[in-house]
PDB file of C-alpha atoms in Angstrom:
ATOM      1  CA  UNK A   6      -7.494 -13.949 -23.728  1.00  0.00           C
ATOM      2  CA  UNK A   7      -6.581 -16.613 -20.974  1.00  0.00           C
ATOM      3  CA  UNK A   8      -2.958 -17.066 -19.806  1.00  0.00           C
ATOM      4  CA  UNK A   9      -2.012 -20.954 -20.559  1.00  0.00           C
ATOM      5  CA  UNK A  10      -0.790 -21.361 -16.919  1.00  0.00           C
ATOM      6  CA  UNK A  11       0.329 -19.133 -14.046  1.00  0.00           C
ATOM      7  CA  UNK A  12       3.872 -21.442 -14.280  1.00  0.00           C
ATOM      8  CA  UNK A  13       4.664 -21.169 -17.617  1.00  0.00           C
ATOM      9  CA  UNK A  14       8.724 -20.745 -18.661  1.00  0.00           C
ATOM     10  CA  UNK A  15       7.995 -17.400 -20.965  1.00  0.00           C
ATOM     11  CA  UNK A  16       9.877 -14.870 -22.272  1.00  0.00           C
ATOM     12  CA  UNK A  17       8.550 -11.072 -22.373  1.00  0.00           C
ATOM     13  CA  UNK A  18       7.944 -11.529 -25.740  1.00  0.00           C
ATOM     14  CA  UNK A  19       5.311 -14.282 -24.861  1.00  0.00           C
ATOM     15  CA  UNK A  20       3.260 -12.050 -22.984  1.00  0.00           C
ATOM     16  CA  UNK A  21      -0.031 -10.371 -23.988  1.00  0.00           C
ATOM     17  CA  UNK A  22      -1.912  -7.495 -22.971  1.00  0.00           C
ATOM     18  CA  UNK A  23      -5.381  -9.031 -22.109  1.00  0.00           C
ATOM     19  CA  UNK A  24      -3.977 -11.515 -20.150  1.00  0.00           C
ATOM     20  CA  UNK A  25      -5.933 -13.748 -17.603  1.00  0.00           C
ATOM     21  CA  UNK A  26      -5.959 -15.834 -14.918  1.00  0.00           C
ATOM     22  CA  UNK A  27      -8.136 -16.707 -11.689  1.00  0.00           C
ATOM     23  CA  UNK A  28      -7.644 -18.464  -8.868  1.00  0.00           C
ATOM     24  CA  UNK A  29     -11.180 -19.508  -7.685  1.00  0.00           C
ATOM     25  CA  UNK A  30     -11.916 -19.866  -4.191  1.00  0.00           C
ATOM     26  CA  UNK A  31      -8.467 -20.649  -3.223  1.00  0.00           C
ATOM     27  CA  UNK A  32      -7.609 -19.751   0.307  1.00  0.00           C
ATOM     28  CA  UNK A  33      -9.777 -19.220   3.440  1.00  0.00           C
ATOM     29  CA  UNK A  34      -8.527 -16.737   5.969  1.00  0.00           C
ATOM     30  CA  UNK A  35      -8.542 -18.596   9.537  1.00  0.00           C
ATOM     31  CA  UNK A  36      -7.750 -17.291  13.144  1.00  0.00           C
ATOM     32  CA  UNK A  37      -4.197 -19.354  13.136  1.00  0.00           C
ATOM     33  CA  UNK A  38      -3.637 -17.015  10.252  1.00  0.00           C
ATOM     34  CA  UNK A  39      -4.226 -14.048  11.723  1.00  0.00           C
ATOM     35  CA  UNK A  40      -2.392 -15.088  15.024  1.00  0.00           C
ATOM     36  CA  UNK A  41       0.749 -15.605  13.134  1.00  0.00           C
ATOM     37  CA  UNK A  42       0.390 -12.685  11.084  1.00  0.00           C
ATOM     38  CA  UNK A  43       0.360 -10.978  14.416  1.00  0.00           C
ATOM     39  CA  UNK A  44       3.257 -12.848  15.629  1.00  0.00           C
ATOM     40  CA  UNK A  45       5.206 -12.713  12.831  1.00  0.00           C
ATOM     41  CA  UNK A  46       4.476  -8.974  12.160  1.00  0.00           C
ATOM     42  CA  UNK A  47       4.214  -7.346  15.791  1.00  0.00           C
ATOM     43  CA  UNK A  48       0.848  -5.603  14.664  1.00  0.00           C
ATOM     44  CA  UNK A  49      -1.495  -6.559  17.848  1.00  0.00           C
ATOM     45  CA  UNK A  50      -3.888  -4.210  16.921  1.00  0.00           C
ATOM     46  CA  UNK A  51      -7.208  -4.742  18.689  1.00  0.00           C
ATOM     47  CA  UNK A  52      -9.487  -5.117  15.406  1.00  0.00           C
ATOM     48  CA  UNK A  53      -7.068  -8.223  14.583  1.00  0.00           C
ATOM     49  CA  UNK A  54      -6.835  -9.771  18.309  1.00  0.00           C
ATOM     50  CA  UNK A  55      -9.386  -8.706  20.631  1.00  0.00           C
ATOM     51  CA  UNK A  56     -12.937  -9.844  20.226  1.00  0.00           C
ATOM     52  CA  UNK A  57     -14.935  -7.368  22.177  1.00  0.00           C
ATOM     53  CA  UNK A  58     -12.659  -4.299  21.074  1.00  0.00           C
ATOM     54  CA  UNK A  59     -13.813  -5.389  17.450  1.00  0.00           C
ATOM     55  CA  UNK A  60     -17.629  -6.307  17.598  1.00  0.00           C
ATOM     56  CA  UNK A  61     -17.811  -2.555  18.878  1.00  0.00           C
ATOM     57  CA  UNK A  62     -15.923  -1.738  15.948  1.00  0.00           C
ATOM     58  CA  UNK A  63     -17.700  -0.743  12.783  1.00  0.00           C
ATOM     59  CA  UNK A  64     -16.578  -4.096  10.944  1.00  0.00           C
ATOM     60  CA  UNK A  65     -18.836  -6.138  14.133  1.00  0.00           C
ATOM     61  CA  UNK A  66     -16.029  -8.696  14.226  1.00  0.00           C
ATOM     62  CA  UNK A  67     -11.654  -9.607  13.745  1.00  0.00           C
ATOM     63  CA  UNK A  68     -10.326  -8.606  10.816  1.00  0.00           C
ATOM     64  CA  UNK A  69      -7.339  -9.520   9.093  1.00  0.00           C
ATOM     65  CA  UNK A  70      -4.633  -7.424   8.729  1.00  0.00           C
ATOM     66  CA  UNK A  71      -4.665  -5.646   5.144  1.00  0.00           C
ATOM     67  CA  UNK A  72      -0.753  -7.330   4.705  1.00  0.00           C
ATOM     68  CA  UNK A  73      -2.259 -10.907   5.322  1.00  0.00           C
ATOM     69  CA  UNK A  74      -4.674 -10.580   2.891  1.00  0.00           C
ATOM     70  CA  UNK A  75      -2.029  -9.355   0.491  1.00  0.00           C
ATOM     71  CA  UNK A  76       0.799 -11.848   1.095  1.00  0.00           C
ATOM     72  CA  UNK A  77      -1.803 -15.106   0.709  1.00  0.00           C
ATOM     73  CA  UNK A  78      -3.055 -13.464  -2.576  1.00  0.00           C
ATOM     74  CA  UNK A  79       0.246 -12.835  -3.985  1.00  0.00           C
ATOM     75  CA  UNK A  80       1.268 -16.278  -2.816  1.00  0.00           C
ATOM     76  CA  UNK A  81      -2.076 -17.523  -4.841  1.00  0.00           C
ATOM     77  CA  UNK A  82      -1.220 -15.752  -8.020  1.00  0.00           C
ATOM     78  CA  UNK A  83       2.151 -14.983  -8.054  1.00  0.00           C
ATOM     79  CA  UNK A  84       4.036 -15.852 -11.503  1.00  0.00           C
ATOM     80  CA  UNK A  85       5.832 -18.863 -10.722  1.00  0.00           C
ATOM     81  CA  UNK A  86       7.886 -17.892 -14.162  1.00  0.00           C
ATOM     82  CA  UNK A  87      11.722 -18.046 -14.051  1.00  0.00           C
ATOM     83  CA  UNK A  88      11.803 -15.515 -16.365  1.00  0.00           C
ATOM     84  CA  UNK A  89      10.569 -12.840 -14.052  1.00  0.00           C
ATOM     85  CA  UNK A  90      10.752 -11.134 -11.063  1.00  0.00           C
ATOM     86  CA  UNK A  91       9.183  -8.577  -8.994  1.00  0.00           C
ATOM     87  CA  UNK A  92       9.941  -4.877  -9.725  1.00  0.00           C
ATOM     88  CA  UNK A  93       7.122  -3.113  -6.730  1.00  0.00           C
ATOM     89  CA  UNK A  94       3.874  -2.609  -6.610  1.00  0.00           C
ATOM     90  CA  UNK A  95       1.567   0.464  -7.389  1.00  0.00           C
ATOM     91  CA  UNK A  96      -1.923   1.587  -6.106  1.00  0.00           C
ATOM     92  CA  UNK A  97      -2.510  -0.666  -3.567  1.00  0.00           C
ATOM     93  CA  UNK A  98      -5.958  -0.734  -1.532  1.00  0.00           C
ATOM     94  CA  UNK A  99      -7.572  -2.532   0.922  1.00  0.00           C
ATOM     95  CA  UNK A 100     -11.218  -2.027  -0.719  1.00  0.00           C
ATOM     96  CA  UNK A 101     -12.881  -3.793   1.923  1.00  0.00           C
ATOM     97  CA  UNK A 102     -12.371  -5.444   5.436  1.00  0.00           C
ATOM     98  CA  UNK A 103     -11.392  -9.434   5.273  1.00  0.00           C
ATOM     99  CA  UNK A 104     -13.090 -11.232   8.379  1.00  0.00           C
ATOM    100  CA  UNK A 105     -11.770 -14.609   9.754  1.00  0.00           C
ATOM    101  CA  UNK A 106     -13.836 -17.110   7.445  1.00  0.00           C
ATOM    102  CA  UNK A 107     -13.484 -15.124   4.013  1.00  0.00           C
ATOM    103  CA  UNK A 108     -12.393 -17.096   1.218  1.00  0.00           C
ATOM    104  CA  UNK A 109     -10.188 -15.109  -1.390  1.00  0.00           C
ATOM    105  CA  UNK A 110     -10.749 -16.089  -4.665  1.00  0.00           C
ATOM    106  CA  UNK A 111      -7.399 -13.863  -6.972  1.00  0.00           C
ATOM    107  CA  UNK A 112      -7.729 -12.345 -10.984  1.00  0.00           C
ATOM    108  CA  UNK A 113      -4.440 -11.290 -12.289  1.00  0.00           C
ATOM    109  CA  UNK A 114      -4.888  -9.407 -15.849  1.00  0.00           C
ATOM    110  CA  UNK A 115      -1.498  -8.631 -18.042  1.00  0.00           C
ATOM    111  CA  UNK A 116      -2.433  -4.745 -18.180  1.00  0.00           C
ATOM    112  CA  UNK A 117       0.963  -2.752 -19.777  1.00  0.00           C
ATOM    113  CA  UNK A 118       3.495  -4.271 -21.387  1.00  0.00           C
ATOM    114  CA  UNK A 119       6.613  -2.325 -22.642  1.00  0.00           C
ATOM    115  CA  UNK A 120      10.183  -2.686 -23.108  1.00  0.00           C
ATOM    116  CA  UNK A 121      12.300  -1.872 -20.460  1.00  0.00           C
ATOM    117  CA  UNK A 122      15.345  -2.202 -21.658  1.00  0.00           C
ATOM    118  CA  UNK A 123      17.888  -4.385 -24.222  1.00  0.00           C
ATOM    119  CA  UNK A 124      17.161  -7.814 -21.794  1.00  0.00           C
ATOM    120  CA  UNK A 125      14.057  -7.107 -20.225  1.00  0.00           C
ATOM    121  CA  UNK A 126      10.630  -6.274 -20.379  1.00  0.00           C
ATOM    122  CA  UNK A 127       8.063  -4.583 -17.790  1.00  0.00           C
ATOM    123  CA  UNK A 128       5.008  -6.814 -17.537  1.00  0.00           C
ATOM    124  CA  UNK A 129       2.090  -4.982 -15.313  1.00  0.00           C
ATOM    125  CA  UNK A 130      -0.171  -7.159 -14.059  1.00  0.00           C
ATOM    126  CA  UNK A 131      -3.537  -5.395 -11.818  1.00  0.00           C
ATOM    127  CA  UNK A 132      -5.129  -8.190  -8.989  1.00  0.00           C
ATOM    128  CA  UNK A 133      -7.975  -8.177  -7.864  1.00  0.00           C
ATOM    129  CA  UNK A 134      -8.962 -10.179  -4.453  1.00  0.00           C
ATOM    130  CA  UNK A 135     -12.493 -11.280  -4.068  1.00  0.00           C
ATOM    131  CA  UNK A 136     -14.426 -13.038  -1.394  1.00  0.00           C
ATOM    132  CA  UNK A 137     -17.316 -15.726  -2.026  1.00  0.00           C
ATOM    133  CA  UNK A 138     -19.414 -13.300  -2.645  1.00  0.00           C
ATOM    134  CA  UNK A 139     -17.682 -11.786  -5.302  1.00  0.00           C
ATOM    135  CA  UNK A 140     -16.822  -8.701  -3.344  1.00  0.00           C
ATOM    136  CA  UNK A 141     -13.616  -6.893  -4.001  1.00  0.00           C
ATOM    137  CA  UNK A 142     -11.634  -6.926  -1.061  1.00  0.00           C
ATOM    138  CA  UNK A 143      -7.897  -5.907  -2.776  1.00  0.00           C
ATOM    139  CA  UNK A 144      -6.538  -4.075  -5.994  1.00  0.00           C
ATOM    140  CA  UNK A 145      -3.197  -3.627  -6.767  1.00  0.00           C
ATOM    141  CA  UNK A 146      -0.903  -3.487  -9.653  1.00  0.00           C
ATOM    142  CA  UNK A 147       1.885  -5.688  -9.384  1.00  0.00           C
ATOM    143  CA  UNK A 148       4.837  -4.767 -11.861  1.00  0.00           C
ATOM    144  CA  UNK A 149       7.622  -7.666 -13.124  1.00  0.00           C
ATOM    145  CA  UNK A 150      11.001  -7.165 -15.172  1.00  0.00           C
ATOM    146  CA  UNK A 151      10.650 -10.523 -17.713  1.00  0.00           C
ATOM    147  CA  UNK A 152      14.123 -11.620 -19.722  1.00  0.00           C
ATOM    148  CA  UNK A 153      13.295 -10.616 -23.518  1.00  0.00           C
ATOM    149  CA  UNK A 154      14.496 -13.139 -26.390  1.00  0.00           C
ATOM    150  CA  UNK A 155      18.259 -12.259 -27.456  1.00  0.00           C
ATOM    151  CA  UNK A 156      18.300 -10.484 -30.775  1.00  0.00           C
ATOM    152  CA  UNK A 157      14.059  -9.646 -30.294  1.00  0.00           C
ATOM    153  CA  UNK A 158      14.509  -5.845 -30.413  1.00  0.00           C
TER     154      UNK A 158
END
């Protein structure tokens, strides 16, 4: 089952377990990225900013910081739904290292849904980043409160 649209004005109600969507080759990490991450951040580590430190490294070259990653997918997929709003997210992993270059392609599936309480719902939704290659570079699950219908109980 395919979500209609990642924007979609929906109540808890609305949403299905099964739940899909993809963003396909969406967002290409660059150096500038990972130089403001830095900035912005303060993390200067050597396998994001020095060259030589990381081709000794066991990744061979710069790799983004495992936030970066996260924050562009999140910005890729996020649910752009009024209706909802992030409650935290659970089992977060950096699978594999991102290098400057990677493209991140982001699957969101609707995995739980449950009541939460009399106006809202907990929607659970579990990402996965890939890059080009179809390797899975992030997992997460990301967890949203969504208004429920008045009088749906």
């Amino acid at each position: 089952m395919t979500a209609p649209s990642k924007d979609t004005d929906r109540y808890f109600e609305d949403i299905d377990e099964g739940e899909t969507y993809s963003v396909e080759a969406a967002r290409t990490i660059t150096e500038a990225d990972v130089v403001n991450f830095a900035g912005l951040s303060g993390d200067f580590h050597p396998l994001h900013m020095s060259v030589e430190r990381s081709e000794e490294s066991d990744f061979g070259e710069r790799i983004a910081h495992g936030n970066l990653v996260f924050s562009v997918a999140e910005a890729l997929i996020a649910d752009m739904n009024p209706r909802s709003f992030s409650y935290g997210y659970d089992s977060l992993r950096f699978v594999k290292p991102v290098g400057i270059g990677t493209t991140l392609s982001v699957h969101r599936e609707v995995v739980e849904t449950e009541e939460y309480n009399d106006s809202l719902g907990r929607v659970v939704y579990r990402y996965e980043v890939t890059d080009q290659a179809e390797t899975t570079l992030l997992v997460c699950e990301h967890i949203t409160l969504v208004e429920r219908r008045e009088g749906d109980e």
